[in-house]
Coordinates of N, CA and C in Angstrom, one line a residue:
Chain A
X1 N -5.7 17.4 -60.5 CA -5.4 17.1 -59.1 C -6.1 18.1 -58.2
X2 N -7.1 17.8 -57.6 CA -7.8 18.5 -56.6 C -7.1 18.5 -55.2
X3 N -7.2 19.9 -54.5 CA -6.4 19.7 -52.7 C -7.1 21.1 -52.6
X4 N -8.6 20.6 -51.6 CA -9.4 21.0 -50.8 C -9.4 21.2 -49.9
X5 N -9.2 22.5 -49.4 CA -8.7 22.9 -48.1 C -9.6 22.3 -47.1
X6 N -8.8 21.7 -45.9 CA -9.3 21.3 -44.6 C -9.3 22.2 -43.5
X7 N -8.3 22.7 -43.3 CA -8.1 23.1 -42.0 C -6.7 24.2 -41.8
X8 N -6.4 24.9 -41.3 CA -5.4 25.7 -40.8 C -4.9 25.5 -40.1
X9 N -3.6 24.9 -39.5 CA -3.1 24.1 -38.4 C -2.7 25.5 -37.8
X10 N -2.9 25.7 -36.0 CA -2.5 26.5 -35.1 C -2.1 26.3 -34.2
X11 N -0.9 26.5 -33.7 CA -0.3 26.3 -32.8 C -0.1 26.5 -31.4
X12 N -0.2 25.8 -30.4 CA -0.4 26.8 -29.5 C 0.1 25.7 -28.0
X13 N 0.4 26.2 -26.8 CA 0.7 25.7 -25.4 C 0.1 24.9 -24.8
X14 N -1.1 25.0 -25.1 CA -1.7 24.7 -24.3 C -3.7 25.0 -25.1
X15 N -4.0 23.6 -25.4 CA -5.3 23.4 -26.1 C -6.6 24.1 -25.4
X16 N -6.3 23.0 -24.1 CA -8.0 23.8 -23.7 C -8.2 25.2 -23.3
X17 N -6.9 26.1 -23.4 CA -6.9 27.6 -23.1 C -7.0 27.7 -24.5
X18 N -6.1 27.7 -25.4 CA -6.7 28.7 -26.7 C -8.5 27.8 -27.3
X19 N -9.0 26.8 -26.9 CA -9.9 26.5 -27.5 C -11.2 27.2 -27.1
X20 N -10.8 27.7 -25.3 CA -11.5 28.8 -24.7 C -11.4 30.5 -25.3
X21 N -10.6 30.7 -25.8 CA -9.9 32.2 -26.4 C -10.9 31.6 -28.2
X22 N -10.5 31.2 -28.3 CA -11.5 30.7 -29.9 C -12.8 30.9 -29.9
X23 N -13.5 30.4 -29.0 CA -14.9 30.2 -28.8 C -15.6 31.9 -28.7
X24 N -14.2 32.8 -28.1 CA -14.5 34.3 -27.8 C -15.0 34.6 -29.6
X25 N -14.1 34.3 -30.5 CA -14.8 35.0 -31.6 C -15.4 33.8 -32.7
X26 N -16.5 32.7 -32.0 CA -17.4 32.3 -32.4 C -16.7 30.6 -32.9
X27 N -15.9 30.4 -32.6 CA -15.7 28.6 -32.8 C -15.9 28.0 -32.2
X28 N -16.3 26.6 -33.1 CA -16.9 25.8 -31.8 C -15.9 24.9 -31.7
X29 N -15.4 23.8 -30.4 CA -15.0 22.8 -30.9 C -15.8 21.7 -31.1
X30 N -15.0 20.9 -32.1 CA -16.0 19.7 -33.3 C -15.5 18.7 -33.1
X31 N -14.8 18.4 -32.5 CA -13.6 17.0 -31.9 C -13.7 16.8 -30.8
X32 N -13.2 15.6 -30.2 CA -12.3 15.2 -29.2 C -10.7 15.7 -29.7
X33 N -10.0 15.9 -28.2 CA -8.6 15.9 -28.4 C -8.2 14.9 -28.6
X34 N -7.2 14.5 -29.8 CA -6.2 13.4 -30.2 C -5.2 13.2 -29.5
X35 N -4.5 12.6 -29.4 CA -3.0 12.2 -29.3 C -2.2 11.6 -31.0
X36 N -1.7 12.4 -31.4 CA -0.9 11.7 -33.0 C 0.3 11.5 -32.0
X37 N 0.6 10.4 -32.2 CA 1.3 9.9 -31.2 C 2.6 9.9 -32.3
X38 N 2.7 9.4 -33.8 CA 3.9 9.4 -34.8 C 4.3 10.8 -34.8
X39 N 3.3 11.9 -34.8 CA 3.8 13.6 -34.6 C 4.1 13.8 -33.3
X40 N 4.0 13.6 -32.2 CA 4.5 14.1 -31.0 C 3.5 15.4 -31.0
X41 N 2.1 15.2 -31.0 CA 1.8 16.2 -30.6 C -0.3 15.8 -30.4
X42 N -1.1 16.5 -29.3 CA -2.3 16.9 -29.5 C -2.9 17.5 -30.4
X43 N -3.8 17.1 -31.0 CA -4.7 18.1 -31.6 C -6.4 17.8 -31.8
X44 N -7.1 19.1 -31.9 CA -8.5 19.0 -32.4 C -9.1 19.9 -33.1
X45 N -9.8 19.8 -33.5 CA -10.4 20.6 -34.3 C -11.4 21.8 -34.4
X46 N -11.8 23.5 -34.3 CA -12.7 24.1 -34.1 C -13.4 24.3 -35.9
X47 N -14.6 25.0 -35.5 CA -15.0 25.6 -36.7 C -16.1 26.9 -36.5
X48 N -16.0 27.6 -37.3 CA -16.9 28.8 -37.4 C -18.1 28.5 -38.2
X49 N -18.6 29.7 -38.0 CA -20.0 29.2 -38.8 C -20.3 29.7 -40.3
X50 N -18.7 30.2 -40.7 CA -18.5 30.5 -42.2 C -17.8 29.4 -42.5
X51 N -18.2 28.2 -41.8 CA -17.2 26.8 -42.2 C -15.6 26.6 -42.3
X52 N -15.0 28.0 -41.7 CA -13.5 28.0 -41.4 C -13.2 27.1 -40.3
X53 N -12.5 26.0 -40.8 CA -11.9 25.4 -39.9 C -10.2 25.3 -39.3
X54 N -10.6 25.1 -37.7 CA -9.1 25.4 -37.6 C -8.3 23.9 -36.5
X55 N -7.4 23.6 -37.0 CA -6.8 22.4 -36.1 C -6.1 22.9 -35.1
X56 N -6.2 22.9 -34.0 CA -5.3 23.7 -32.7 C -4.6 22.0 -32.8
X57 N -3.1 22.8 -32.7 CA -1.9 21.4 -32.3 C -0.8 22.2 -30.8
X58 N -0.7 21.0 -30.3 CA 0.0 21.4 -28.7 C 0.8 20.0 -29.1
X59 N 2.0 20.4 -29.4 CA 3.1 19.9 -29.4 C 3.6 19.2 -27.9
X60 N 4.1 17.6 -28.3 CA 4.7 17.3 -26.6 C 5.8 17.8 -26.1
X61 N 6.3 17.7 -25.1 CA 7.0 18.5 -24.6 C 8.4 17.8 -25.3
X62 N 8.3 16.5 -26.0 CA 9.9 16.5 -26.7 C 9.9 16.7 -28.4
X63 N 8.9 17.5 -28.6 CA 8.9 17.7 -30.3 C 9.3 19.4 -30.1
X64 N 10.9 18.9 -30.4 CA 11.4 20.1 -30.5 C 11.6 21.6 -31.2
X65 N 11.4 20.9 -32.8 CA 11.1 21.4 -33.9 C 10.1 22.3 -33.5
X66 N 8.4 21.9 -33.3 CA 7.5 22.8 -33.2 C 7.9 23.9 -31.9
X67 N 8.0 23.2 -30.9 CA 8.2 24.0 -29.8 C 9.3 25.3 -30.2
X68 N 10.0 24.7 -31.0 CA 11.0 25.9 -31.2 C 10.0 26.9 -31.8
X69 N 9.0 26.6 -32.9 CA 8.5 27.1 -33.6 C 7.5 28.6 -33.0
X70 N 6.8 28.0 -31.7 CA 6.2 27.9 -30.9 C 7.1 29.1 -30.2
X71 N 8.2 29.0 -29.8 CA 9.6 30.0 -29.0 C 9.5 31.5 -30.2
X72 N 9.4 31.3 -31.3 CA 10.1 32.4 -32.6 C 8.7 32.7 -32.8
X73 N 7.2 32.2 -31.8 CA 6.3 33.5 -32.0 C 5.1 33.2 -33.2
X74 N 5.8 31.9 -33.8 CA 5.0 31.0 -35.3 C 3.9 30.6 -34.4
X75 N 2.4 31.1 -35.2 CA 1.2 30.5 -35.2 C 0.5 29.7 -35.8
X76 N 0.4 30.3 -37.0 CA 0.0 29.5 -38.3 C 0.8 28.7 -38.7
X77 N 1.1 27.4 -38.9 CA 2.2 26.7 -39.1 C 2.0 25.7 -40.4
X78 N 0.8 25.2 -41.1 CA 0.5 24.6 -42.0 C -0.9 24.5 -42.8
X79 N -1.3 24.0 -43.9 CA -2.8 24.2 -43.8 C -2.8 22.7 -44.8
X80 N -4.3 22.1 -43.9 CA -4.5 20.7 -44.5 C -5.4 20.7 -45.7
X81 N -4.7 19.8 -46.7 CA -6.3 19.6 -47.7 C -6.6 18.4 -48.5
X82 N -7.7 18.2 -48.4 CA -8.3 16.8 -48.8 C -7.8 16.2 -49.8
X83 N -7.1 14.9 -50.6 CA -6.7 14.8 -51.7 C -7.1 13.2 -51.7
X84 N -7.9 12.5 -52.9 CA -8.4 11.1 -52.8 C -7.8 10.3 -52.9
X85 N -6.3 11.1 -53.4 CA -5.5 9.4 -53.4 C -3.7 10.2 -52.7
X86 N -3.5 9.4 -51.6 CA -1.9 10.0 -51.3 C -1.1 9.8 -52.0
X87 N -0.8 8.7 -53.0 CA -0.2 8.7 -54.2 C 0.5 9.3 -54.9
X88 N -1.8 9.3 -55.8 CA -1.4 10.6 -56.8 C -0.8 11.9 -56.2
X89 N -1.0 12.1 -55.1 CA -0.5 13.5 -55.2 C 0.8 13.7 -54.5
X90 N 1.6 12.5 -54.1 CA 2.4 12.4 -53.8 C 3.3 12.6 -55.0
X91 N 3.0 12.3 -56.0 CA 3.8 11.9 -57.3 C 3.7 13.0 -58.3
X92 N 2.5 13.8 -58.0 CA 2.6 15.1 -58.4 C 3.0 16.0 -57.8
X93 N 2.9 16.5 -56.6 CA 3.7 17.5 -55.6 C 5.1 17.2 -55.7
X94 N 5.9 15.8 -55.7 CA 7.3 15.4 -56.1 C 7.1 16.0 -57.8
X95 N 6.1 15.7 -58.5 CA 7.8 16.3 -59.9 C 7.5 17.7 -59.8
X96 N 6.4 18.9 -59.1 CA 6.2 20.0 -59.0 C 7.1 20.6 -57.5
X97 N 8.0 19.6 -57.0 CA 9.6 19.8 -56.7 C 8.9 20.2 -54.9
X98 N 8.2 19.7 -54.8 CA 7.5 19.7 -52.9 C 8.4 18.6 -52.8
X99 N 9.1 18.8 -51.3 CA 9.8 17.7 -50.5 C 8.8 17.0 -49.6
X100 N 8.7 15.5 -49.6 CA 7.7 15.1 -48.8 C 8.7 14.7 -47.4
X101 N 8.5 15.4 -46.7 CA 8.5 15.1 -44.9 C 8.3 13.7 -44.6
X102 N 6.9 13.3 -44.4 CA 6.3 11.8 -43.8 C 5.0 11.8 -44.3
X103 N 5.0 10.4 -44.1 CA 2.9 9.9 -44.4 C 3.0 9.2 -42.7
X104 N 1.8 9.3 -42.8 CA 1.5 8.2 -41.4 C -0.1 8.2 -41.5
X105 N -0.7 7.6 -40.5 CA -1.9 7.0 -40.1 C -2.1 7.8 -39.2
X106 N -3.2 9.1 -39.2 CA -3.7 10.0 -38.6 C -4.6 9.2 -37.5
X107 N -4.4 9.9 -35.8 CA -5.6 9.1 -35.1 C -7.0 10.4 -35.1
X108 N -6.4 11.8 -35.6 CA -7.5 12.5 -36.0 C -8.5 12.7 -36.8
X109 N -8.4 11.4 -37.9 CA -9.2 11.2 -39.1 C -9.0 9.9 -39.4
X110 N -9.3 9.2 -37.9 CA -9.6 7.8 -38.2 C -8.8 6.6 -38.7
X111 N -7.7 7.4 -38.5 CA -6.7 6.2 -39.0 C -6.1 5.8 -40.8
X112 N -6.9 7.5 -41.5 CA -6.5 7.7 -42.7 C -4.9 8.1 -42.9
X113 N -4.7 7.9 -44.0 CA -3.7 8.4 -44.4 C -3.2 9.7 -44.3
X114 N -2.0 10.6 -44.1 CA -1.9 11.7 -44.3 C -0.4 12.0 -44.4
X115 N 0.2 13.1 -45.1 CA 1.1 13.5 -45.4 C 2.0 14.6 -45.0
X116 N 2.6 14.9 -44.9 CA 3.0 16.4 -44.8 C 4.4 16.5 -46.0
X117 N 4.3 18.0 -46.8 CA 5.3 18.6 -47.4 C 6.0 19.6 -47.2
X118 N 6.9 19.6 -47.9 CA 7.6 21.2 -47.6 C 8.0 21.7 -48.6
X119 N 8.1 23.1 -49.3 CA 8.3 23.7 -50.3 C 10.0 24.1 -49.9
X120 N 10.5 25.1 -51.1 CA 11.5 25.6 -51.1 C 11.2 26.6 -50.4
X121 N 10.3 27.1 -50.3 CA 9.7 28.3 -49.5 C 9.7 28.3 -48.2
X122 N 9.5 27.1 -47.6 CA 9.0 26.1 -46.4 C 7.5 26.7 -45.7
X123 N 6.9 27.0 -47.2 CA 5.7 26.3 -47.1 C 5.3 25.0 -46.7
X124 N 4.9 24.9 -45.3 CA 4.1 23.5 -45.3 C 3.0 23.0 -44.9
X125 N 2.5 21.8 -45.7 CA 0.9 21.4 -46.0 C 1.2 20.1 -45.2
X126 N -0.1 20.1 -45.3 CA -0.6 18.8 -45.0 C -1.5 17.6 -46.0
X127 N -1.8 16.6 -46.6 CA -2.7 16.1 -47.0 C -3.4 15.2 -46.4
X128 N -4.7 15.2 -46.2 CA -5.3 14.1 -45.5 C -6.4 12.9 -46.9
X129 N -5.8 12.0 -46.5 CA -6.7 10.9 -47.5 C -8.5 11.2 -47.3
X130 N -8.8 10.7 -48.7 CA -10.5 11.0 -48.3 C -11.0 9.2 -47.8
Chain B
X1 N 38.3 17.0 -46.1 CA 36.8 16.4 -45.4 C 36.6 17.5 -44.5
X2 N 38.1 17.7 -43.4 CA 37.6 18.7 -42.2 C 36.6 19.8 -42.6
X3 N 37.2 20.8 -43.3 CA 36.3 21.7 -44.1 C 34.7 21.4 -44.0
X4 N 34.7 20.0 -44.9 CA 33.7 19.8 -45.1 C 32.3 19.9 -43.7
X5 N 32.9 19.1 -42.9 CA 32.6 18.5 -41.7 C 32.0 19.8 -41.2
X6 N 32.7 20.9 -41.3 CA 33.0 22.5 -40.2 C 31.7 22.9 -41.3
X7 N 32.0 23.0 -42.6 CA 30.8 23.5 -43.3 C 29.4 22.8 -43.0
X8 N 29.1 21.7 -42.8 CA 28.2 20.8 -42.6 C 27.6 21.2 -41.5
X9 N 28.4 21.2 -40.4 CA 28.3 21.4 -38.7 C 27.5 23.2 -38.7
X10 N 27.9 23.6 -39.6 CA 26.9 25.8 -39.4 C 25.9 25.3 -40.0
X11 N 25.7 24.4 -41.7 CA 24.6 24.8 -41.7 C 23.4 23.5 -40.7
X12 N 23.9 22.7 -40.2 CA 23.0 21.9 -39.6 C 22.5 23.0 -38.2
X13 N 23.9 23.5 -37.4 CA 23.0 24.7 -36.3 C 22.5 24.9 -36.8
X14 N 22.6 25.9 -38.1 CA 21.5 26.8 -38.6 C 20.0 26.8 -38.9
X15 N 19.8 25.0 -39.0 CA 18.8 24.6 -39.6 C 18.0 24.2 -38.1
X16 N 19.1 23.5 -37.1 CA 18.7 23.3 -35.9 C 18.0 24.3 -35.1
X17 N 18.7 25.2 -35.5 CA 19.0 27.0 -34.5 C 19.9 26.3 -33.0
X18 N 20.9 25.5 -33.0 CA 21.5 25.7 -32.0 C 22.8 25.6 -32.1
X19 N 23.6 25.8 -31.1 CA 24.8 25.3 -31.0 C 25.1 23.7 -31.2
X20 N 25.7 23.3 -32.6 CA 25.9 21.8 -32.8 C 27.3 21.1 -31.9
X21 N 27.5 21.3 -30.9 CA 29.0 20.7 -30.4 C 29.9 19.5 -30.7
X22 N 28.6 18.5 -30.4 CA 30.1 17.6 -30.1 C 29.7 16.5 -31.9
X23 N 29.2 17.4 -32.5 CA 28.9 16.8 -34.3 C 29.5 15.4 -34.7
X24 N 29.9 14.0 -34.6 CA 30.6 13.5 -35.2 C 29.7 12.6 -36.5
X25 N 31.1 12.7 -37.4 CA 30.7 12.2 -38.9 C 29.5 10.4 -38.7
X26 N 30.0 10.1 -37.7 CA 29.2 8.5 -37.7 C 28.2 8.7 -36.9
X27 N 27.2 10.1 -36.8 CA 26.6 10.4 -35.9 C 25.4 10.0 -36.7
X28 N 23.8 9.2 -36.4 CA 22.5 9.5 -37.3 C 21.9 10.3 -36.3
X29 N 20.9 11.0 -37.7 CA 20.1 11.7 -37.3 C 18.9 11.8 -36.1
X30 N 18.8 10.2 -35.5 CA 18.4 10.0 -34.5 C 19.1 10.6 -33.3
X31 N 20.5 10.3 -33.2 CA 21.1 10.7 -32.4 C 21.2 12.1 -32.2
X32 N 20.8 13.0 -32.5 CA 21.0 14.2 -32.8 C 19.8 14.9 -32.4
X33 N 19.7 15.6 -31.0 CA 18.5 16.1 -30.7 C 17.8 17.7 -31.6
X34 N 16.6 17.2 -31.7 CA 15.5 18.2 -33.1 C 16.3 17.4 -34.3
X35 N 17.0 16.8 -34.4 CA 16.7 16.3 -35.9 C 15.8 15.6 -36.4
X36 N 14.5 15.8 -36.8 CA 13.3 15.0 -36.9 C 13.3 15.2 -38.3
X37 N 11.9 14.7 -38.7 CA 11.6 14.5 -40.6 C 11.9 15.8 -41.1
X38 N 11.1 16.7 -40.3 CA 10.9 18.1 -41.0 C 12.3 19.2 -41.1
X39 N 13.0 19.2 -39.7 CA 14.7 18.7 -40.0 C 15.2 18.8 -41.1
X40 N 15.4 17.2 -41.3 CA 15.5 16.6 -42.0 C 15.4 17.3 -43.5
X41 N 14.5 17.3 -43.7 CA 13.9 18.3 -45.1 C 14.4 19.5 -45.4
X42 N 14.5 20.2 -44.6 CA 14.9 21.3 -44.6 C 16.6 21.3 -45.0
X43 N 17.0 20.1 -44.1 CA 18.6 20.2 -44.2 C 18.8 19.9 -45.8
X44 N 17.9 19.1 -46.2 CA 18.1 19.4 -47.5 C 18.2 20.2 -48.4
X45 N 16.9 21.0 -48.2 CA 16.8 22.1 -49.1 C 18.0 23.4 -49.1
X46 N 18.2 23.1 -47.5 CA 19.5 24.0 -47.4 C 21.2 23.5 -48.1
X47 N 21.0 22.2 -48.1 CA 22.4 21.8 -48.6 C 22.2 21.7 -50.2
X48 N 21.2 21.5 -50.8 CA 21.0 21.7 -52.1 C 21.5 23.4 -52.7
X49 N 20.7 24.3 -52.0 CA 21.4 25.1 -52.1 C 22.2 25.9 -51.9
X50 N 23.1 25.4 -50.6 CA 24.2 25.8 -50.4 C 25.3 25.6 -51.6
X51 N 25.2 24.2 -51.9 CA 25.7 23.6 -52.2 C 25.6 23.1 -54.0
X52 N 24.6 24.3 -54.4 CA 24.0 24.1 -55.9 C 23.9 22.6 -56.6
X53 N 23.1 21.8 -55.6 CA 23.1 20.9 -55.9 C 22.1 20.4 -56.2
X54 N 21.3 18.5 -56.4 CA 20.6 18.3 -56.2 C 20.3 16.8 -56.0
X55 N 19.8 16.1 -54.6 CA 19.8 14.7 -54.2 C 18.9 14.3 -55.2
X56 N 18.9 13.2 -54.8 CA 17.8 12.1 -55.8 C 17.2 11.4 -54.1
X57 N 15.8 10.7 -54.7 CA 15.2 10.3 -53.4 C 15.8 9.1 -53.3
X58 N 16.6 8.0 -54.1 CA 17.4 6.5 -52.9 C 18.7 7.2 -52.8
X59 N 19.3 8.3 -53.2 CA 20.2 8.7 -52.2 C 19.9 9.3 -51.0
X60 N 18.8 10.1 -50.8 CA 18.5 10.7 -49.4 C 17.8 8.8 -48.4
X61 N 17.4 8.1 -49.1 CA 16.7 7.1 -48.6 C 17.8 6.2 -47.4
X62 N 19.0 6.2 -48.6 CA 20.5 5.5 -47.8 C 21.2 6.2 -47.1
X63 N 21.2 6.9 -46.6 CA 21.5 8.4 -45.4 C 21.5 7.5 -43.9
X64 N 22.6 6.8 -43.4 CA 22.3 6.4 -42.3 C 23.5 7.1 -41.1
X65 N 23.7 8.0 -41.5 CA 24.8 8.7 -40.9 C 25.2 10.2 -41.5
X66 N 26.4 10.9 -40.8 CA 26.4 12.1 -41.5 C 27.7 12.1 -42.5
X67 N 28.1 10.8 -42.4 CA 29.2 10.7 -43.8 C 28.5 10.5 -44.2
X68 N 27.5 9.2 -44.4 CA 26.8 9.3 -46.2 C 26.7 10.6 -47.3
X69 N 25.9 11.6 -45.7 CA 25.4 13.0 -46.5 C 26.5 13.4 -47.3
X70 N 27.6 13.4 -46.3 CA 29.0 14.0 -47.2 C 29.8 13.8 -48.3
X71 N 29.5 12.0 -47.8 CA 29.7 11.5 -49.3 C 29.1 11.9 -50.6
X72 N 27.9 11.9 -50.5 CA 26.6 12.4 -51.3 C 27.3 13.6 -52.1
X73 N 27.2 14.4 -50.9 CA 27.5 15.8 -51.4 C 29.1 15.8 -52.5
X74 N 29.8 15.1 -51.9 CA 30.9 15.0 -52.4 C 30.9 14.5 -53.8
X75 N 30.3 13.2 -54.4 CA 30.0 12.8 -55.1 C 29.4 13.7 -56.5
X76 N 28.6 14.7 -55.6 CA 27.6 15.4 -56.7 C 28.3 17.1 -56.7
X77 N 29.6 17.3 -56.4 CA 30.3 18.7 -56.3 C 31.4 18.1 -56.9

């Protein structure tokens, strides 16, 4: 089972200011801004030129959960990675004891599949379908 | 049950981070502001091991309230 990292999800208030603060140490943005309307929140995507990519997400104002997260100072909040089938690796991250959260239909990747888990650790990932 | 309820009611603040007040057992997790999926998840992982336990996924699936949970829990203590 392959899970290729995508992206580092970052959190932040307000998009088009941190995407201006990003660009200070060399990111560009590569997207339009989304609306994931099933997550209650914006996002898009920057990238460097060592191919680090980063998802800036701005939570709406009733997704509480992040915003709390957001309140306690949390930046880095998840990291995404490519996996070919949601499935399979749904069915492997379940018996390797990851709690799966939700799947939905990303409007950031076209209307693919994607996932989110959570560890015992609360570690959490994202998967996006290829 | 009471017990139960009062034990239920700290770790869900806790999971919330707020003051849970007016908690009732026939309450869903809709009804319940920040209880979302990830929530959700969490309240598990926390009642698993509060509670040295362990759900199965069509019991967390039939969860339409916060007696079920209790039931659950009850069932499996």
């Amino acid at each position: 089972m392959n899970f290729d990292i995508h992206h580092f999800a970052y959190l932040t208030e307000n998009i088009e200011f941190t995407v201006n603060e990003m660009s200070a140490i060399g990111f560009t943005l590569e997207s339009p801004i989304y609306d994931i309307i099933s997550q209650k929140v914006r996002v898009c995507f920057l990238r460097n030129k060592e191919n680090i990519c980063y998802e800036l997400v701005e939570p709406y104002v009733e997704n509480l959960t992040l915003k709390r997260l957001l309140s306690n100072g949390v930046t880095i909040y998840h990291t995404g990675y490519l996996v070919s089938s949601i499935e399979a690796a749904t069915d492997y991250l379940k018996e390797k004891e990851f709690y799966l959260v939700s799947i939905f239909h990303s409007e950031a990747f076209n209307g693919r599949r994607c996932a989110f888990f959570v560890t015992r650790s609360k570690n959490l990932i994202e998967l996006i379908e290829l | 049950m009471k017990a139960q309820i009062e034990d239920f009611r700290v770790i869900l603040s806790e999971v919330l981070e707020r003051e849970i007040e007016s908690l009732n057992i026939m309450d869903a997790p809709k009804d319940v502001d920040g209880w979302d999926s990830l929530n959700h998840v969490y309240l598990i992982i926390k009642l698993e091991s509060h509670y040295k336990i362990k759900f199965n996924t069509s019991q967390v699936q039939k969860w339409s309230c916060i007696d079920d949970i209790l039931n659950d829990i009850n069932s499996l203590t």
